[in-house]
């Protein structure tokens, strides 16, 4: 049996054919045309057919199609109610996509939730009963799994974990609030943090030489790379970032007490350079100290494939 998963992003559409072992056997990609929802549906359907062709199968060989999309995805109605970076406003995407794919059943989910489900089915969260996936990219994405099911709240807009406030009246967030976890713990927040500290380092220090003296070339790796080269300001930035990341992670653990919490995304690729100091803070500050019931904190395993695998497996949820 094969399954088809679509991971819709703001700039890219990734589609994969996934087998029973949750392995991607064929993949196709295309750009996301953002002019209107009809164009996006057309592009997703065309890319899906390309992936099927690469796998040597047809739509008749898959029982359903899964879609992970940004925004508020109402699974009950098949409508994407809102997405801030795509032209979706009460868009009946389930119907639109099914019409373009020979009437196949379409399972839909928020993209971060789909990625979390992918990690639950085949990655770092496999075998857990309750689990959380955090993605540290342009924003802070999150997905919550409770007893094997994706938690999305009564209105399908739940688990927007990045938009919990960790600093009252803090840095502005793209959502309109001040002090959101996303504003500090995203790669965007880390870049801002790095730039704010650049003047504390001499111009010949690693923090500056890594970016060729151009502050506009700072990225989410700059502070970590500087720290690895012995730059004390780089270490100071990383320590500050770890502190803010840990505050949010502790909040998530205190609320949900998951078996496993995995961290992915661009900054998550730092692995133990990031997670080892995080665990020290979490161990000290989390509520409860039962050594036999502690949340395991680890790196996500599936990378960009998590969304495809999770979407493909949506028909198996719960």
Tab-separated table of C-alpha atoms in Angstrom:
chain	number	residue	atom	x	y	z
A	1	UNK	CA	0.000	0.000	0.000
A	2	UNK	CA	1.175	3.501	-0.839
A	3	UNK	CA	0.055	6.874	0.477
A	4	UNK	CA	0.363	10.391	-0.916
A	5	UNK	CA	1.348	13.356	1.242
A	6	UNK	CA	1.425	17.044	0.265
A	7	UNK	CA	3.403	19.578	2.300
A	8	UNK	CA	2.284	23.054	1.251
A	9	UNK	CA	4.590	25.924	2.114
A	10	UNK	CA	4.594	29.625	1.415
A	11	UNK	CA	7.137	29.227	-1.403
A	12	UNK	CA	7.325	25.498	-2.125
A	13	UNK	CA	5.049	22.499	-2.622
A	14	UNK	CA	6.594	19.153	-1.707
A	15	UNK	CA	4.762	15.902	-2.460
A	16	UNK	CA	5.855	12.420	-1.533
A	17	UNK	CA	4.701	8.854	-2.139
A	18	UNK	CA	5.072	7.032	1.163
A	19	UNK	CA	5.050	3.271	1.732
A	20	UNK	CA	3.706	1.241	4.670
A	21	UNK	CA	7.021	1.672	6.506
A	22	UNK	CA	6.632	5.473	6.343
A	23	UNK	CA	9.490	5.760	3.868
A	24	UNK	CA	9.301	8.199	0.974
A	25	UNK	CA	9.777	6.264	-2.271
A	26	UNK	CA	9.312	9.179	-4.674
A	27	UNK	CA	9.110	12.937	-4.370
A	28	UNK	CA	8.205	15.944	-6.524
A	29	UNK	CA	8.485	19.671	-5.864
A	30	UNK	CA	7.169	22.870	-7.377
A	31	UNK	CA	6.864	26.540	-6.544
A	32	UNK	CA	3.785	27.780	-4.729
A	33	UNK	CA	1.839	30.122	-6.984
A	34	UNK	CA	0.309	32.556	-4.523
A	35	UNK	CA	-2.018	34.571	-6.753
A	36	UNK	CA	-5.129	32.679	-5.704
A	37	UNK	CA	-6.323	29.446	-4.125
A	38	UNK	CA	-7.341	27.936	-7.466
A	39	UNK	CA	-3.793	28.220	-8.772
A	40	UNK	CA	-2.410	26.635	-5.621
A	41	UNK	CA	-4.850	23.737	-5.878
A	42	UNK	CA	-3.879	23.255	-9.537
A	43	UNK	CA	-0.177	23.244	-8.637
A	44	UNK	CA	-0.629	20.778	-5.770
A	45	UNK	CA	-2.588	18.377	-7.972
A	46	UNK	CA	-0.044	18.587	-10.789
A	47	UNK	CA	2.863	18.031	-8.389
A	48	UNK	CA	1.033	15.083	-6.801
A	49	UNK	CA	0.667	13.444	-10.201
A	50	UNK	CA	4.381	13.987	-10.865
A	51	UNK	CA	5.270	12.215	-7.616
A	52	UNK	CA	2.967	9.300	-8.472
A	53	UNK	CA	4.521	9.019	-11.939
A	54	UNK	CA	8.011	8.929	-10.426
A	55	UNK	CA	6.882	6.109	-8.120
A	56	UNK	CA	5.427	4.196	-11.047
A	57	UNK	CA	1.896	4.164	-9.638
A	58	UNK	CA	-1.393	6.019	-10.195
A	59	UNK	CA	-4.058	7.618	-8.039
A	60	UNK	CA	-5.900	4.303	-8.113
A	61	UNK	CA	-3.065	2.833	-6.023
A	62	UNK	CA	-3.493	5.213	-3.056
A	63	UNK	CA	-6.469	5.170	-0.670
A	64	UNK	CA	-6.371	8.888	0.108
A	65	UNK	CA	-4.345	12.068	-0.214
A	66	UNK	CA	-3.098	13.978	2.828
A	67	UNK	CA	-2.409	17.712	2.908
A	68	UNK	CA	-0.495	19.750	5.464
A	69	UNK	CA	-1.193	23.457	4.978
A	70	UNK	CA	-0.318	26.643	6.824
A	71	UNK	CA	-3.187	28.300	8.625
A	72	UNK	CA	-6.340	27.299	10.451
A	73	UNK	CA	-7.422	24.042	8.822
A	74	UNK	CA	-10.933	22.975	9.761
A	75	UNK	CA	-10.876	19.206	9.376
A	76	UNK	CA	-14.603	18.910	10.029
A	77	UNK	CA	-15.641	21.116	7.095
A	78	UNK	CA	-12.648	20.684	4.807
A	79	UNK	CA	-12.141	24.446	4.788
A	80	UNK	CA	-8.904	26.357	5.336
A	81	UNK	CA	-10.348	29.253	7.268
A	82	UNK	CA	-7.303	31.497	7.306
A	83	UNK	CA	-3.605	31.553	6.430
A	84	UNK	CA	-1.534	34.662	6.908
A	85	UNK	CA	0.994	33.900	4.137
A	86	UNK	CA	-1.284	32.341	1.522
A	87	UNK	CA	-4.539	33.590	-0.105
A	88	UNK	CA	-6.805	31.331	1.930
A	89	UNK	CA	-9.960	32.808	3.478
A	90	UNK	CA	-12.676	30.217	4.085
A	91	UNK	CA	-11.250	28.217	1.193
A	92	UNK	CA	-12.938	24.820	0.551
A	93	UNK	CA	-9.600	23.171	-0.211
A	94	UNK	CA	-10.699	19.620	0.563
A	95	UNK	CA	-13.330	19.809	-2.184
A	96	UNK	CA	-11.060	21.714	-4.574
A	97	UNK	CA	-8.220	19.237	-4.280
A	98	UNK	CA	-10.453	16.174	-4.471
A	99	UNK	CA	-11.985	17.472	-7.696
A	100	UNK	CA	-8.515	17.743	-9.202
A	101	UNK	CA	-7.432	14.291	-8.020
A	102	UNK	CA	-10.163	12.051	-9.393
A	103	UNK	CA	-12.419	12.376	-6.352
A	104	UNK	CA	-9.908	10.922	-3.899
A	105	UNK	CA	-10.650	11.431	-0.178
A	106	UNK	CA	-8.558	14.311	1.156
A	107	UNK	CA	-7.315	14.477	4.749
A	108	UNK	CA	-6.141	17.938	5.820
A	109	UNK	CA	-4.218	19.286	8.768
A	110	UNK	CA	-2.207	22.331	9.777
A	111	UNK	CA	1.347	21.943	8.447
A	112	UNK	CA	3.045	22.047	11.863
A	113	UNK	CA	0.586	19.468	13.178
A	114	UNK	CA	1.241	17.267	10.151
A	115	UNK	CA	4.996	17.488	10.758
A	116	UNK	CA	4.495	16.524	14.398
A	117	UNK	CA	2.395	13.569	13.297
A	118	UNK	CA	5.167	12.542	10.915
A	119	UNK	CA	7.670	12.499	13.774
A	120	UNK	CA	5.124	10.534	15.814
A	121	UNK	CA	4.593	7.935	13.106
A	122	UNK	CA	8.178	7.481	11.975
A	123	UNK	CA	10.627	9.794	13.733
A	124	UNK	CA	11.754	11.045	17.109
A	125	UNK	CA	8.286	10.758	18.695
A	126	UNK	CA	7.631	7.181	17.586
A	127	UNK	CA	6.394	4.997	20.413
A	128	UNK	CA	5.235	7.916	22.575
A	129	UNK	CA	1.731	8.234	23.960
A	130	UNK	CA	1.822	12.003	24.456
A	131	UNK	CA	4.369	14.072	22.562
A	132	UNK	CA	5.259	17.529	21.284
A	133	UNK	CA	7.252	18.641	18.250
A	134	UNK	CA	8.770	22.132	18.134
A	135	UNK	CA	10.177	23.602	14.922
A	136	UNK	CA	12.612	26.512	15.164
A	137	UNK	CA	12.536	28.221	11.780
A	138	UNK	CA	11.377	31.630	10.599
A	139	UNK	CA	8.804	31.237	13.366
A	140	UNK	CA	8.263	28.716	16.132
A	141	UNK	CA	5.966	25.946	14.968
A	142	UNK	CA	4.432	23.381	17.259
A	143	UNK	CA	2.392	20.233	17.180
A	144	UNK	CA	0.886	18.319	20.094
A	145	UNK	CA	0.005	14.615	20.079
A	146	UNK	CA	-2.263	13.373	22.880
A	147	UNK	CA	-2.916	9.640	23.094
A	148	UNK	CA	-1.978	9.213	19.461
A	149	UNK	CA	-4.168	11.998	18.121
A	150	UNK	CA	-3.314	15.486	16.920
A	151	UNK	CA	-4.574	18.132	19.320
A	152	UNK	CA	-6.022	21.117	17.471
A	153	UNK	CA	-8.585	22.510	19.905
A	154	UNK	CA	-12.303	23.103	19.540
A	155	UNK	CA	-11.824	25.446	16.570
A	156	UNK	CA	-8.882	23.681	14.860
A	157	UNK	CA	-6.570	26.614	15.670
A	158	UNK	CA	-4.979	25.068	18.763
A	159	UNK	CA	-1.313	24.353	19.480
A	160	UNK	CA	-0.007	27.694	18.214
A	161	UNK	CA	2.750	27.209	20.749
A	162	UNK	CA	5.001	29.942	19.396
A	163	UNK	CA	2.403	32.552	20.293
A	164	UNK	CA	2.558	32.070	24.030
A	165	UNK	CA	4.089	35.114	25.731
A	166	UNK	CA	7.352	34.585	27.629
A	167	UNK	CA	8.318	38.277	28.123
A	168	UNK	CA	5.540	40.686	29.081
A	169	UNK	CA	5.686	43.787	26.844
A	170	UNK	CA	8.670	42.246	25.053
A	171	UNK	CA	9.718	42.191	21.424
A	172	UNK	CA	6.890	42.570	18.891
A	173	UNK	CA	5.706	39.407	17.191
A	174	UNK	CA	4.264	39.098	13.690
A	175	UNK	CA	0.966	38.007	15.259
A	176	UNK	CA	0.521	41.451	16.840
A	177	UNK	CA	1.327	40.535	20.442
A	178	UNK	CA	4.403	41.554	22.397
A	179	UNK	CA	6.867	39.106	23.877
A	180	UNK	CA	5.815	35.895	22.120
A	181	UNK	CA	8.068	32.860	22.388
A	182	UNK	CA	8.357	32.991	18.593
A	183	UNK	CA	9.820	36.496	18.735
A	184	UNK	CA	12.743	35.185	20.809
A	185	UNK	CA	13.198	31.488	20.024
A	186	UNK	CA	12.758	31.487	16.226
A	187	UNK	CA	15.710	31.778	13.867
A	188	UNK	CA	14.425	35.288	13.210
A	189	UNK	CA	14.683	36.052	16.915
A	190	UNK	CA	18.176	34.559	17.129
A	191	UNK	CA	19.321	36.707	14.205
A	192	UNK	CA	17.929	39.818	15.899
A	193	UNK	CA	19.588	38.819	19.169
A	194	UNK	CA	22.916	38.312	17.386
A	195	UNK	CA	22.788	41.681	15.646
A	196	UNK	CA	21.996	43.458	18.918
A	197	UNK	CA	25.201	42.065	20.464
A	198	UNK	CA	27.540	42.476	17.476
A	199	UNK	CA	29.011	45.769	18.695
A	200	UNK	CA	30.207	44.045	21.866
A	201	UNK	CA	32.731	42.050	19.828
A	202	UNK	CA	35.939	43.462	18.294
A	203	UNK	CA	35.882	43.754	14.518
A	204	UNK	CA	38.484	40.988	14.224
A	205	UNK	CA	36.500	38.587	16.450
A	206	UNK	CA	34.914	35.443	14.942
A	207	UNK	CA	31.456	36.978	15.279
A	208	UNK	CA	32.436	39.561	12.651
A	209	UNK	CA	34.846	37.543	10.503
A	210	UNK	CA	32.260	34.792	9.968
A	211	UNK	CA	29.983	37.310	8.225
A	212	UNK	CA	32.818	39.105	6.437
A	213	UNK	CA	32.224	42.249	8.471
A	214	UNK	CA	28.686	42.602	7.087
A	215	UNK	CA	26.017	42.527	9.787
A	216	UNK	CA	23.348	41.893	7.150
A	217	UNK	CA	24.884	38.446	6.557
A	218	UNK	CA	24.114	37.276	10.087
A	219	UNK	CA	22.018	34.097	10.123
A	220	UNK	CA	20.813	31.546	12.643
A	221	UNK	CA	24.202	29.781	12.683
A	222	UNK	CA	26.407	32.836	13.195
A	223	UNK	CA	26.392	32.942	17.010
A	224	UNK	CA	26.827	29.158	17.304
A	225	UNK	CA	29.713	29.192	14.812
A	226	UNK	CA	31.355	32.055	16.714
A	227	UNK	CA	30.936	30.210	20.005
A	228	UNK	CA	32.625	27.142	18.510
A	229	UNK	CA	35.560	29.371	17.555
A	230	UNK	CA	35.918	30.575	21.130
A	231	UNK	CA	34.190	33.959	20.751
A	232	UNK	CA	32.885	34.997	24.208
A	233	UNK	CA	30.219	37.259	22.703
A	234	UNK	CA	29.054	34.368	20.536
A	235	UNK	CA	28.722	32.246	23.662
A	236	UNK	CA	26.841	35.037	25.422
A	237	UNK	CA	24.324	35.190	22.555
A	238	UNK	CA	23.853	31.420	22.528
A	239	UNK	CA	23.357	31.397	26.306
A	240	UNK	CA	20.721	34.121	26.012
A	241	UNK	CA	18.959	32.284	23.207
A	242	UNK	CA	19.020	29.012	25.154
A	243	UNK	CA	17.456	30.789	28.128
A	244	UNK	CA	14.495	32.054	26.107
A	245	UNK	CA	14.048	28.751	24.294
A	246	UNK	CA	14.083	26.911	27.613
A	247	UNK	CA	11.429	29.170	29.146
A	248	UNK	CA	8.995	28.190	26.406
A	249	UNK	CA	9.927	24.509	26.495
A	250	UNK	CA	9.402	24.391	30.259
A	251	UNK	CA	5.976	25.972	29.807
A	252	UNK	CA	5.074	23.280	27.273
A	253	UNK	CA	6.329	20.513	29.548
A	254	UNK	CA	4.488	21.918	32.566
A	255	UNK	CA	1.238	22.105	30.602
A	256	UNK	CA	1.334	18.814	28.701
A	257	UNK	CA	3.930	16.617	30.475
A	258	UNK	CA	4.677	14.723	27.241
A	259	UNK	CA	6.701	11.531	27.072
A	260	UNK	CA	8.945	13.060	24.417
A	261	UNK	CA	9.532	16.564	23.087
A	262	UNK	CA	11.551	16.882	19.898
A	263	UNK	CA	13.124	20.035	18.499
A	264	UNK	CA	13.639	20.536	14.769
A	265	UNK	CA	13.971	23.250	12.173
A	266	UNK	CA	17.065	25.161	11.144
A	267	UNK	CA	18.196	26.079	14.659
A	268	UNK	CA	17.273	22.586	15.866
A	269	UNK	CA	19.991	21.250	13.568
A	270	UNK	CA	22.502	22.442	16.173
A	271	UNK	CA	21.622	19.231	18.002
A	272	UNK	CA	23.393	18.723	21.307
A	273	UNK	CA	25.111	22.134	21.144
A	274	UNK	CA	21.604	23.474	21.672
A	275	UNK	CA	19.833	20.728	23.606
A	276	UNK	CA	22.480	19.864	26.216
A	277	UNK	CA	22.337	23.315	27.900
A	278	UNK	CA	18.555	23.388	27.440
A	279	UNK	CA	18.210	20.151	29.409
A	280	UNK	CA	20.182	21.635	32.308
A	281	UNK	CA	17.759	24.554	32.615
A	282	UNK	CA	14.685	22.386	32.117
A	283	UNK	CA	15.863	19.923	34.764
A	284	UNK	CA	16.288	22.765	37.231
A	285	UNK	CA	13.088	24.704	36.553
A	286	UNK	CA	10.381	22.291	35.390
A	287	UNK	CA	7.524	21.479	37.723
A	288	UNK	CA	7.822	18.052	39.320
A	289	UNK	CA	10.963	16.010	39.740
A	290	UNK	CA	9.855	12.406	39.357
A	291	UNK	CA	12.960	10.741	37.849
A	292	UNK	CA	10.798	8.001	36.360
A	293	UNK	CA	8.424	10.342	34.535
A	294	UNK	CA	10.554	13.013	32.906
A	295	UNK	CA	10.047	14.338	29.419
A	296	UNK	CA	12.753	13.220	27.028
A	297	UNK	CA	14.073	16.175	25.008
A	298	UNK	CA	15.681	15.220	21.711
A	299	UNK	CA	16.387	16.371	18.170
A	300	UNK	CA	13.734	15.800	15.508
A	301	UNK	CA	14.766	13.127	13.020
A	302	UNK	CA	12.829	13.588	9.787
A	303	UNK	CA	13.809	17.103	8.755
A	304	UNK	CA	11.815	18.478	5.825
A	305	UNK	CA	10.282	15.043	5.213
A	306	UNK	CA	8.241	15.186	8.436
A	307	UNK	CA	5.438	17.186	6.846
A	308	UNK	CA	5.153	14.885	3.837
A	309	UNK	CA	5.131	11.704	5.926
A	310	UNK	CA	2.711	13.154	8.459
A	311	UNK	CA	0.317	14.322	5.753
A	312	UNK	CA	0.458	10.973	3.981
A	313	UNK	CA	-0.386	9.141	7.211
A	314	UNK	CA	-3.291	11.386	8.289
A	315	UNK	CA	-5.791	8.723	7.306
A	316	UNK	CA	-4.312	6.511	10.028
A	317	UNK	CA	-4.699	9.027	12.856
A	318	UNK	CA	-6.367	7.620	15.951
